Coordinates of C-alpha atoms in Angstrom, one line a residue:
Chain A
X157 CA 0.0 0.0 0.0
X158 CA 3.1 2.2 0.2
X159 CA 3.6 2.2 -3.1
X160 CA 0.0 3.4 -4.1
X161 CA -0.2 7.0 -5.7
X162 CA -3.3 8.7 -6.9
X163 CA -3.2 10.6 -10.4
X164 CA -5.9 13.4 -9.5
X165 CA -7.6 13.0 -13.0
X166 CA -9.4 9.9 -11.4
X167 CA -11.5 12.0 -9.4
X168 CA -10.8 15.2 -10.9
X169 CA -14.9 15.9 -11.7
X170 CA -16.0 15.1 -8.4
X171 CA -12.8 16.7 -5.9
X172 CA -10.5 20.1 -6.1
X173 CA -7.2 19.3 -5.3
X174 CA -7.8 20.1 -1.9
X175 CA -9.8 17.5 -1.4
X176 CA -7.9 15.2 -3.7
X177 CA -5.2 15.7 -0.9
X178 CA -7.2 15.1 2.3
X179 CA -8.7 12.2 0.4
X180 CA -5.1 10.7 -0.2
X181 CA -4.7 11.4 3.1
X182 CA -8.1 9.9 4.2
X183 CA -7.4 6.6 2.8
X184 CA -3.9 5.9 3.7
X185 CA -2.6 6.7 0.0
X186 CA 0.5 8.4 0.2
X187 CA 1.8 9.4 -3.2
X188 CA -0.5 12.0 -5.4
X189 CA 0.0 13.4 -9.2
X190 CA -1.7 16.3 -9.5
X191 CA -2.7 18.5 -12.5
X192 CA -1.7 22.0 -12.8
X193 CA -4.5 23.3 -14.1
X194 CA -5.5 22.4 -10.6
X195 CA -2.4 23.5 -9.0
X196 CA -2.9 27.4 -10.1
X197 CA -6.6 26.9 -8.8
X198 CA -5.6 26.1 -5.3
X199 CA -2.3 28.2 -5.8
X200 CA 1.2 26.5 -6.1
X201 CA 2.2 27.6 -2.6
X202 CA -1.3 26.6 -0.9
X203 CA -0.5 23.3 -3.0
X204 CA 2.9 23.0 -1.9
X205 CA 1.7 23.3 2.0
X206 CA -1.1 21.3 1.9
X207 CA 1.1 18.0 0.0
X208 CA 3.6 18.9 3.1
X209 CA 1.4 18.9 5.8
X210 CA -0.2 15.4 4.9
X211 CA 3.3 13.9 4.2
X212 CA 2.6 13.1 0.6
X213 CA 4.8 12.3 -2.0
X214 CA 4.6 14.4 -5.6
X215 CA 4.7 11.3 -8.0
X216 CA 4.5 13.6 -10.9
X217 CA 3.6 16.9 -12.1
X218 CA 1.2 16.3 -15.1
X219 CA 2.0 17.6 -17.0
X220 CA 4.5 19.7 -19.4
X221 CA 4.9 18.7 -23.3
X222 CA 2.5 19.8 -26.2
X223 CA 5.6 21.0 -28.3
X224 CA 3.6 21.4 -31.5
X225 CA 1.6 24.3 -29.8
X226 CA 2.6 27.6 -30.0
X227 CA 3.4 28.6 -26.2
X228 CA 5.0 25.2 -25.9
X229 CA 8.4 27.1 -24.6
X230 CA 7.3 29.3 -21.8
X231 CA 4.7 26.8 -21.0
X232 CA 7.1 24.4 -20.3
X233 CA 9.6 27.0 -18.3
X234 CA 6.6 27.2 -15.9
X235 CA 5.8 23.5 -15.9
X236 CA 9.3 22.8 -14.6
X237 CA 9.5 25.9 -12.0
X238 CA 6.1 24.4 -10.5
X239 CA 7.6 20.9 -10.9
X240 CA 10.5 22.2 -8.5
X241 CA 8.4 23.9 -6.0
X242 CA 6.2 20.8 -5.3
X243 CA 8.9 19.0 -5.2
X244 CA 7.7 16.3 -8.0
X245 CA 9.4 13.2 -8.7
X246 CA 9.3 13.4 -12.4
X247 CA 7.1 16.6 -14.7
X248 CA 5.8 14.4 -17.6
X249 CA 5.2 15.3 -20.8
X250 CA 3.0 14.9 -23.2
X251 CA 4.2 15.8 -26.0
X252 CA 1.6 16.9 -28.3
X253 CA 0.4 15.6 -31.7
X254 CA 0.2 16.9 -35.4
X255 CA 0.1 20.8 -35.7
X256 CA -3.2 22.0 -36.9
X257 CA -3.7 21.1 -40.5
X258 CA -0.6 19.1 -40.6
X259 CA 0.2 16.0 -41.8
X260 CA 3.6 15.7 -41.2
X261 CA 4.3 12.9 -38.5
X262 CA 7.8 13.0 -39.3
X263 CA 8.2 16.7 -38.9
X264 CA 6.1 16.5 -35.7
X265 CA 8.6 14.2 -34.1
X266 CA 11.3 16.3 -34.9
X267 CA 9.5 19.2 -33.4
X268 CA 9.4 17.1 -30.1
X269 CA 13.1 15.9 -30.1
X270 CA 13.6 19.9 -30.8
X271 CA 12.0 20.7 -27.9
X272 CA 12.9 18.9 -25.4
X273 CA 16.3 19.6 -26.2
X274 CA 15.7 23.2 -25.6
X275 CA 14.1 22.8 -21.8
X276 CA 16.3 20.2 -20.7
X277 CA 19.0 22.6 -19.6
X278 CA 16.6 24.0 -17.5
X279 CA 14.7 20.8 -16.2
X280 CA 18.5 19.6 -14.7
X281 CA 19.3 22.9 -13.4
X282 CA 15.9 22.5 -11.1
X283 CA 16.3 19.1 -10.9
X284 CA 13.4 18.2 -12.4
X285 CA 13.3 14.7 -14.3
X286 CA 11.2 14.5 -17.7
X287 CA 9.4 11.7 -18.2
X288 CA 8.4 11.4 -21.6
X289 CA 5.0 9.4 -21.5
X290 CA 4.5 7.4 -24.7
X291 CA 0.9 7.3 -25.7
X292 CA -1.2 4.8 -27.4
X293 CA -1.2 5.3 -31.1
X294 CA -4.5 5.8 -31.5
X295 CA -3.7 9.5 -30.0
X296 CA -0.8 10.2 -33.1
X297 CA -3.2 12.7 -33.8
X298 CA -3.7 14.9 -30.9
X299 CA -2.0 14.4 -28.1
X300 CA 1.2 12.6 -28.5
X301 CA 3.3 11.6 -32.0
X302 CA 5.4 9.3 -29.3
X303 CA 3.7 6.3 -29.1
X304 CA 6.0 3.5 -28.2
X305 CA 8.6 2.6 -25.5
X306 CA 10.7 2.1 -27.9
X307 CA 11.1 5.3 -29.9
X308 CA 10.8 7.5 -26.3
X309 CA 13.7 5.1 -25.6
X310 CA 15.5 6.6 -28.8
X311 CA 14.6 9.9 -27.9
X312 CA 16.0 9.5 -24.7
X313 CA 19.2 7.7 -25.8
X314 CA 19.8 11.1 -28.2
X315 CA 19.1 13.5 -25.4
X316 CA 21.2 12.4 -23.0
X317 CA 20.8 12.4 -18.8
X318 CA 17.6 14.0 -16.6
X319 CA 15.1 12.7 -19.1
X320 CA 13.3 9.3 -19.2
X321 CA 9.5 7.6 -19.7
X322 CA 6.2 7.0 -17.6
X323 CA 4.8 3.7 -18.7
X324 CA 1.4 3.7 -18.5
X325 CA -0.1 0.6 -19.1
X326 CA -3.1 1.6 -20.8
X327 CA -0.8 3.4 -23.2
X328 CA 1.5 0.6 -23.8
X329 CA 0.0 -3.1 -22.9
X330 CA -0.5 -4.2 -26.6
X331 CA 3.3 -3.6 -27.9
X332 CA 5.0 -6.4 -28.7
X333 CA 8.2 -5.4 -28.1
X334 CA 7.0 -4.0 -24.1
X335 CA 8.9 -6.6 -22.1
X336 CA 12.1 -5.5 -24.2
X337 CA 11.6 -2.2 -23.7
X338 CA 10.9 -2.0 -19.9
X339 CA 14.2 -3.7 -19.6
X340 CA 15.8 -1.9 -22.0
X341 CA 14.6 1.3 -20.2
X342 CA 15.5 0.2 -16.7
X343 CA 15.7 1.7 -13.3
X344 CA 17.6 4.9 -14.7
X345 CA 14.8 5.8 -17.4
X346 CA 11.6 4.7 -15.8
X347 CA 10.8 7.9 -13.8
X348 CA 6.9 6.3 -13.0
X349 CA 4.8 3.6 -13.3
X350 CA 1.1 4.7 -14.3
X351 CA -1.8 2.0 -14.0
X352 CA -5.5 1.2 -15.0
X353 CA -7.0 -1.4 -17.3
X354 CA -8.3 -1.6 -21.2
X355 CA -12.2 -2.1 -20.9
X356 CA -13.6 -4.3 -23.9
X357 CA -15.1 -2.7 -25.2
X358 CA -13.7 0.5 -25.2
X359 CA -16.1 3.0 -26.2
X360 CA -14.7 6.4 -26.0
X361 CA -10.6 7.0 -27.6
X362 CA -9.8 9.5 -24.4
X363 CA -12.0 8.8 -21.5
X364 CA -13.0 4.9 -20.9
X365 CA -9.9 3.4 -19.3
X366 CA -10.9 0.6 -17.1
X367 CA -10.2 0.5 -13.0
X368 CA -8.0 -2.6 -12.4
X369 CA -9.1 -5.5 -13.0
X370 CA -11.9 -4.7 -14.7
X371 CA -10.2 -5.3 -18.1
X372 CA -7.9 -7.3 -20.3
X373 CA -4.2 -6.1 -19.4
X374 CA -2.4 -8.6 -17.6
X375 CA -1.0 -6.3 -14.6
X376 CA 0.8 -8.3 -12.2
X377 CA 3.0 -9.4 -16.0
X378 CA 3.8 -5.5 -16.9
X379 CA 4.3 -5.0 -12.9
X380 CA 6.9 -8.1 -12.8
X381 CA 8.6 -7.0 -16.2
X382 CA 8.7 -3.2 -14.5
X383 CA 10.0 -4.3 -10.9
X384 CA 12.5 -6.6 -12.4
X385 CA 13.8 -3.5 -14.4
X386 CA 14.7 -2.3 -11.1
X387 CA 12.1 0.1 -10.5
X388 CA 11.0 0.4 -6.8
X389 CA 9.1 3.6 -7.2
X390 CA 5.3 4.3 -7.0
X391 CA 2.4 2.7 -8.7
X392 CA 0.1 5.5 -9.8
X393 CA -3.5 5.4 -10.8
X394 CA -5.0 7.2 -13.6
X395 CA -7.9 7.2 -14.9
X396 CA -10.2 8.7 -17.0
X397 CA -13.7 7.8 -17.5
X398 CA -16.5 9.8 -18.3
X399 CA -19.1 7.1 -18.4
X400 CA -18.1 5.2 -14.9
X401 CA -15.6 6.5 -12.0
X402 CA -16.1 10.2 -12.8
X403 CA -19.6 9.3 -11.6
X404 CA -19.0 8.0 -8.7
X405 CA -18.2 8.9 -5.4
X406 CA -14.9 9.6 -4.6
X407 CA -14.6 7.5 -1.6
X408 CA -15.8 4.9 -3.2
X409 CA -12.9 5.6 -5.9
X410 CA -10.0 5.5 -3.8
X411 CA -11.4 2.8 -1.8
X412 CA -11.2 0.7 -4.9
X413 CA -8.3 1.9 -6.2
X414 CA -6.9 0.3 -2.7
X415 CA -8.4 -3.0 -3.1
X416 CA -7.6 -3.3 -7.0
X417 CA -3.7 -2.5 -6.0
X418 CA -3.5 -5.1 -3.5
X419 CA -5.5 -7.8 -5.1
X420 CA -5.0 -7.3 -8.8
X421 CA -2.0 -5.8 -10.2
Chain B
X270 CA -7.5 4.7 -62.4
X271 CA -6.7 1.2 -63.6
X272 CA -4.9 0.6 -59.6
X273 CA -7.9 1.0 -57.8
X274 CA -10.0 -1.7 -56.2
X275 CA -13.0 -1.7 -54.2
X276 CA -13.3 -3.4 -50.6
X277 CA -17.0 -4.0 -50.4
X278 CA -17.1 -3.6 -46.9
X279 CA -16.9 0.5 -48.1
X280 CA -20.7 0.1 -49.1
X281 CA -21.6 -3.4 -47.3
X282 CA -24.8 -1.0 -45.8
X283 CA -26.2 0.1 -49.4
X284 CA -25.2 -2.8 -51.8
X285 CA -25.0 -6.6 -51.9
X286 CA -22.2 -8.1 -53.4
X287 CA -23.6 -8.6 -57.2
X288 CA -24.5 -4.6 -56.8
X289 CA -20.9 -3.9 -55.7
X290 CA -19.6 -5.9 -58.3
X291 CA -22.0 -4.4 -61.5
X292 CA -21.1 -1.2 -59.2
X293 CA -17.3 -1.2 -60.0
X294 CA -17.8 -2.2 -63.6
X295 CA -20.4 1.0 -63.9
X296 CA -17.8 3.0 -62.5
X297 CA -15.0 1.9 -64.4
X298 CA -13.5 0.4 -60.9
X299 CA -11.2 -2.9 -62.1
X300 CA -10.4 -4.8 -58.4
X301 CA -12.8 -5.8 -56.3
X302 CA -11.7 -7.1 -52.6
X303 CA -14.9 -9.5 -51.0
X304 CA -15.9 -10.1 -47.7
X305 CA -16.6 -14.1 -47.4
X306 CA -20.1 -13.8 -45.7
X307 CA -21.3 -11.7 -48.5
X308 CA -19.7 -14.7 -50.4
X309 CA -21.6 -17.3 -49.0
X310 CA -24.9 -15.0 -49.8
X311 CA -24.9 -14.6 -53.2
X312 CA -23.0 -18.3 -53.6
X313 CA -19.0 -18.6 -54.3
X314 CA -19.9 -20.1 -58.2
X315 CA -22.5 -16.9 -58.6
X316 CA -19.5 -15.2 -57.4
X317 CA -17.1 -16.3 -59.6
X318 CA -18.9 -15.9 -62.6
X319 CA -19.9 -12.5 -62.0
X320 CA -16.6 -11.5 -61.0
X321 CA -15.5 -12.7 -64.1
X322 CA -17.9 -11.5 -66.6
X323 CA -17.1 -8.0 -65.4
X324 CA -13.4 -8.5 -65.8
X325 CA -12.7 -7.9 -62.3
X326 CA -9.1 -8.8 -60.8
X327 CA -9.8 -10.1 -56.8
X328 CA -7.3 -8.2 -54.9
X329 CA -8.4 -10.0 -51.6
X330 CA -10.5 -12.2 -49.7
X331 CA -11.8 -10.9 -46.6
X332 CA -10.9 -12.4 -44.3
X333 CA -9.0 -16.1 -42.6
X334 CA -7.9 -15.8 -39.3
X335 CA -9.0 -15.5 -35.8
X336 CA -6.6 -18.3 -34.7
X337 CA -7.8 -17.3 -31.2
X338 CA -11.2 -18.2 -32.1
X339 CA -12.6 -22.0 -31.7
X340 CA -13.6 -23.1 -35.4
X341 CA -10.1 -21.7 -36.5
X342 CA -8.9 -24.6 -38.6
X343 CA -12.1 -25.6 -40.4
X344 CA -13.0 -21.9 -41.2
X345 CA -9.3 -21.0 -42.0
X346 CA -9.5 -24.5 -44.7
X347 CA -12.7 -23.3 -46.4
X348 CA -10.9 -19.4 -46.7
X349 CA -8.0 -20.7 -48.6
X350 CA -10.4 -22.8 -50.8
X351 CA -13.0 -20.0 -51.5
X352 CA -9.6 -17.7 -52.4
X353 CA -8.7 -20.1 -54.7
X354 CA -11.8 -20.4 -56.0
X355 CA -12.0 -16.7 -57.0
X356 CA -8.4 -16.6 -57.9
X357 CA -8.0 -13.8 -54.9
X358 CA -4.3 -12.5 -55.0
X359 CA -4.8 -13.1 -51.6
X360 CA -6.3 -14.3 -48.6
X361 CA -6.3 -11.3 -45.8
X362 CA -5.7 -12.5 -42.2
X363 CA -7.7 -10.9 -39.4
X364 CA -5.3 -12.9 -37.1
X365 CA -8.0 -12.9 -33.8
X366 CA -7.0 -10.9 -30.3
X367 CA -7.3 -12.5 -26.8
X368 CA -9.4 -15.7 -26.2
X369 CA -12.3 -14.9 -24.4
X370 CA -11.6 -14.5 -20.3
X371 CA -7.5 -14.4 -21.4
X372 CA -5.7 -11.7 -20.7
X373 CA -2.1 -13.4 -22.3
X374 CA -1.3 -11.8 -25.6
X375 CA 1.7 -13.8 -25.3
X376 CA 0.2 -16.9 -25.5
X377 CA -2.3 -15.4 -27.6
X378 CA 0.6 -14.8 -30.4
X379 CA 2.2 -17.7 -30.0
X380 CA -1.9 -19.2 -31.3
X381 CA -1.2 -17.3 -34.1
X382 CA 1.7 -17.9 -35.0
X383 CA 0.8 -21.9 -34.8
X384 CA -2.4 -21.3 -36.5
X385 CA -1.4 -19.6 -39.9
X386 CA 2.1 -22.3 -39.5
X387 CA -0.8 -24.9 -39.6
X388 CA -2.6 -24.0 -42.5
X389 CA 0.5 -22.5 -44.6
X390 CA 1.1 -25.7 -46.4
X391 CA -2.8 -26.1 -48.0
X392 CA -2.9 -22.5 -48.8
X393 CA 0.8 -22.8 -50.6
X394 CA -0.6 -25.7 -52.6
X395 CA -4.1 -23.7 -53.5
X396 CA -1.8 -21.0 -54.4
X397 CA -3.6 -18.5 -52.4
X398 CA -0.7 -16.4 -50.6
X399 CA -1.7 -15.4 -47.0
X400 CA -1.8 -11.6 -45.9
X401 CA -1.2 -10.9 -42.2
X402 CA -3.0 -7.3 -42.0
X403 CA -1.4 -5.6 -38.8
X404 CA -4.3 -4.2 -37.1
X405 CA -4.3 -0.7 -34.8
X406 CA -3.0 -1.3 -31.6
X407 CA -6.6 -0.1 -30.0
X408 CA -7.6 -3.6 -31.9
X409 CA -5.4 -5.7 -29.9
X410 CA -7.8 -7.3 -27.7
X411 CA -11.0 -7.8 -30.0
X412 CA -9.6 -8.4 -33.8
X413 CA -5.9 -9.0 -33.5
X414 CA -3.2 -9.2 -31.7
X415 CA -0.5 -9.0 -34.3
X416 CA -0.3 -4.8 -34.7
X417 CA 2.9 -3.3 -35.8
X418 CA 4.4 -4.4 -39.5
X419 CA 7.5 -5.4 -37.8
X420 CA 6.0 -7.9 -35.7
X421 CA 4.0 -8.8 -38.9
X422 CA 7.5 -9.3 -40.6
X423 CA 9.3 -10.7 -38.0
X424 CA 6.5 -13.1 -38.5
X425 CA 6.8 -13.9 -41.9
X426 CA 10.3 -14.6 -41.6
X427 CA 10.3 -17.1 -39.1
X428 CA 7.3 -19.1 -41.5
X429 CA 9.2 -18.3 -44.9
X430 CA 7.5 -18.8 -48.4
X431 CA 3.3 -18.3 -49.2
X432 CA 2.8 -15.3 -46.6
X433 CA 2.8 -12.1 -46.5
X434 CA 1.3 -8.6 -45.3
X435 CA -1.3 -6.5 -46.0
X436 CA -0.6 -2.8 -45.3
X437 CA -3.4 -0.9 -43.9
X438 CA -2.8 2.8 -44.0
X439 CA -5.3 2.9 -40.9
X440 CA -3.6 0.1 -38.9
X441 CA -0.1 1.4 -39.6
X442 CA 0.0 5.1 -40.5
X443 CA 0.9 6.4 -36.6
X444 CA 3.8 3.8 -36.5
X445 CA 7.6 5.3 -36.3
X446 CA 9.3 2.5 -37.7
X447 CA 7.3 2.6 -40.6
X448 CA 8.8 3.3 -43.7
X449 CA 11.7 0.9 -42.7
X450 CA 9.6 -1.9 -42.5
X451 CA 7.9 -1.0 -45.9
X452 CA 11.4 -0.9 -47.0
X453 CA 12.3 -4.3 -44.9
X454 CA 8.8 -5.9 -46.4
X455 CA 9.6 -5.5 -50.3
X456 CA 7.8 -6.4 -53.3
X457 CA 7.8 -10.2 -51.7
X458 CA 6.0 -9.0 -49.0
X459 CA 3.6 -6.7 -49.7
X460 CA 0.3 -8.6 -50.9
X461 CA -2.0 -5.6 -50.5
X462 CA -2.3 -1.9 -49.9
X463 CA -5.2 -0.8 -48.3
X464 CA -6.2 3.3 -48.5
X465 CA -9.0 5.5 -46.2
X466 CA -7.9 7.9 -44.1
X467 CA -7.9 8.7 -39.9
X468 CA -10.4 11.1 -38.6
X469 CA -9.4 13.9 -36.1
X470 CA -11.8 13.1 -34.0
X471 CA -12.5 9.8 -34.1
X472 CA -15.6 8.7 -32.7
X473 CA -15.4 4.8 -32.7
X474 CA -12.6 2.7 -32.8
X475 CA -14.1 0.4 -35.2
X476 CA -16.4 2.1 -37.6
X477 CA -15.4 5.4 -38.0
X478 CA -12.7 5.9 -40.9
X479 CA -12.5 8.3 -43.0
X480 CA -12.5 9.0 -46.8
X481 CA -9.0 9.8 -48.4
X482 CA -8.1 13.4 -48.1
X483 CA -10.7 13.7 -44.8
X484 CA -8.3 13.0 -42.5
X485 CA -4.9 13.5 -41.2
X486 CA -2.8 10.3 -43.0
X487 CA 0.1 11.4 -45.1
X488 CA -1.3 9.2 -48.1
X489 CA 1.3 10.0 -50.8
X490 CA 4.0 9.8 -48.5
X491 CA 3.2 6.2 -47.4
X492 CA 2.5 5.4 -51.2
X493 CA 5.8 6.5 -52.0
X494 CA 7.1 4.3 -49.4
X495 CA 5.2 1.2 -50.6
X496 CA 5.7 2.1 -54.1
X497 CA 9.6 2.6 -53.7
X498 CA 9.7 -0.9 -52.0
X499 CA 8.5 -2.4 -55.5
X500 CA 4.7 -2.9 -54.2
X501 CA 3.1 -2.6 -58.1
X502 CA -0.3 -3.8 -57.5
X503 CA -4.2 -2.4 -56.9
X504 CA -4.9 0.7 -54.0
X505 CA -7.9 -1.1 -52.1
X506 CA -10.0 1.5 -50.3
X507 CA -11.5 0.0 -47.4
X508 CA -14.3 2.5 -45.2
X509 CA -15.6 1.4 -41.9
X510 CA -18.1 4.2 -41.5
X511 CA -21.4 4.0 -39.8
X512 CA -21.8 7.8 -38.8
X513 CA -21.1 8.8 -42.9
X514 CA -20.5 6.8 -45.5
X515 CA -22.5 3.9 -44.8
X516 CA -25.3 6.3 -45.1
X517 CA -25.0 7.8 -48.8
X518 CA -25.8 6.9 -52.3
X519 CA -23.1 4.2 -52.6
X520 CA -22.4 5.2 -56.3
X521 CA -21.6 8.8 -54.6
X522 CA -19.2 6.6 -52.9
X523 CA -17.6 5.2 -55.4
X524 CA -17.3 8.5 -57.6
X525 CA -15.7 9.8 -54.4
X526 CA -13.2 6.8 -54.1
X527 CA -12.0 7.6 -57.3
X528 CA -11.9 11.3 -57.2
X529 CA -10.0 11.0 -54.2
X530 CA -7.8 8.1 -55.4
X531 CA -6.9 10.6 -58.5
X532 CA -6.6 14.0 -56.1
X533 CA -4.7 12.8 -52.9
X534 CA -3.6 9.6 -52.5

């Protein structure tokens, strides 16, 4: 139960962060990833003393990335200045998807690589890990053009120390190469662990991952191939879904989030 | 013009197969891909002879497979025969996801692999060459579990002669490492190229592809790619789309195919 850390986006339509926090708290969970959209809403320092006073640990900062937008460069100077104040393990980044009425996947992904580059400096001067989060391919489009372990791997490799991946599990369980990868990666890139499950079937592209156990990825496999990579860090739980646990009490959320950990992944 | 070829599945709503077939010939279409249950309906000798009285080349049977799946072997023996039968330049697999209640895509894989292994030899002596189509990751669990081109590859190397892929511009158009596996694949191993296009949104991860020039795939990049690894054959469109284009006038479908085919593919 330690190791249990609550992405905020599971509960994020029923709880403020404030109450993301005392919930943490509440239920014994004692890691939290919070959003900064929800950081500036409570305040960063108000954020910063309330994660303090309950003892919890900032898994990761979600999140930085989006390097095909516009703003991506001062965006991300502020992503990594909050990331230092609260004290995160890890900012991760998403690292945005085609430019509007592009094509170009190629040039996308160059954009990225670019990018980075240019706020890395800064991340390792504040100490601030990046962890690149691959997402599923079916996201190319819009969100992210990384979209295996693999080729964050290779982007990592070319860029050097104070950058490395999440694995998320809903974002990665089909790949073929995975177990590969993880151990490729090892305990130096894998900067955090994010879990839910694949619900079959999935009905929405963004917001219908599955709570733990409730779906086809074999998590105590992924966990085994993680841990034996040498990663002893959290196990954070994120998930979005419109048509289920954003409907639900909170409570009830965590409370299940707890009994999934232990008994299912 | 003379490239293009018609996967019925684009009108399967509007038309039965003798309408798709008279349909191609009225709109000067000359490949025509089937799907085996529309077959069946109109009767494979029916089939045949209508096929060929309109001078149309089969670019595919749709679809063997589902090695996962109970009845594979039996099923899988009838495909290869009804491909033959039609003289299909091949015999697309639809390799199956995870058994029902599994959650190991390992084992899963290791199915298919044994499955299409198993029935090589009759479809070598039929003639009919065997297309694994790599299916979109989000497919993994429900349709297939093979879903990157290497791993389709990797595949085909390890069962030699009579197989093959089919590239999907849907399934495969997100994937980094693709236009070195087009490259790695070669005229040998490229049985078919299927065209449509991914929309931005997409509202269902089965049935909501887009025309050509609708979405956000680099179409005449890809083709370049295939082309430039000696690929020569038909440009099979292939539209899964219950919100749109299972709804018009399937000869406005067709005249779009082919105005899109011409404009930006």
């Amino acid at each position: 139960m330690s190791l249990l850390s609550l992405n905020t986006a599971t509960i994020r339509k029923q709880w403020k962060l404030a109450q993301a926090i005392e919930g943490c708290t509440r239920h014994d969970i004692r890691g939290i990833s919070p959003w900064r959209d929800q950081v500036t809403a409570l305040g960063l320092r108000e954020t910063k003393k309330l994660i303090d006073e309950n003892g919890l640990t900032v898994t990761g900062l979600c999140r930085g990335g989006f390097f095909t937008a516009k703003d991506w460069k001062d965006d991300n100077r502020r992503a990594i200045e909050e990331a230092h104040a609260l004290g995160a393990q890890c900012l991760v980044l998403v690292v945005g998807g085609l430019p509007a009425g592009s094509k170009d996947l190629i040039a996308a992904r160059n954009q990225v690589k670019d990018g980075i580059a240019a706020i890395l400096p800064e991340a390792r001067k504040a100490g601030v890990p990046l962890a690149i989060e691959p997402l599923h391919p079916m996201q190319a489009a819009e969100r992210a053009c990384i979209n295996t372990l693999e080729q964050a791997l290779d982007l990592c490799d070319s860029l050097g120390d104070g950058v490395g991946v999440a694995v998320d599990v809903y974002h990665v369980w089909w790949d073929p190469k995975l177990e590969s990868q993880i151990r490729r990666a090892g305990k130096k890139r894998i900067l955090a662990y994010h879990i839910c499950d694949w619900l079959v079937p999935t009905r929405d592209l963004v917001a219908d991952r599955g709570m733990m156990g409730d779906g086809v990825i074999d998590l105590p496999r992924i966990r085994s191939w993680v841990e034996g990579a040498g990663y002893t860090g959290f196990h954070e739980v994120e998930i979005f879904s419109e048509l289920d646990w954003w409907k639900r009490d909170p409570d009830e959320v965590l409370e299940t989030c707890k009994q999934r950990f232990l008994r299912v992944t």
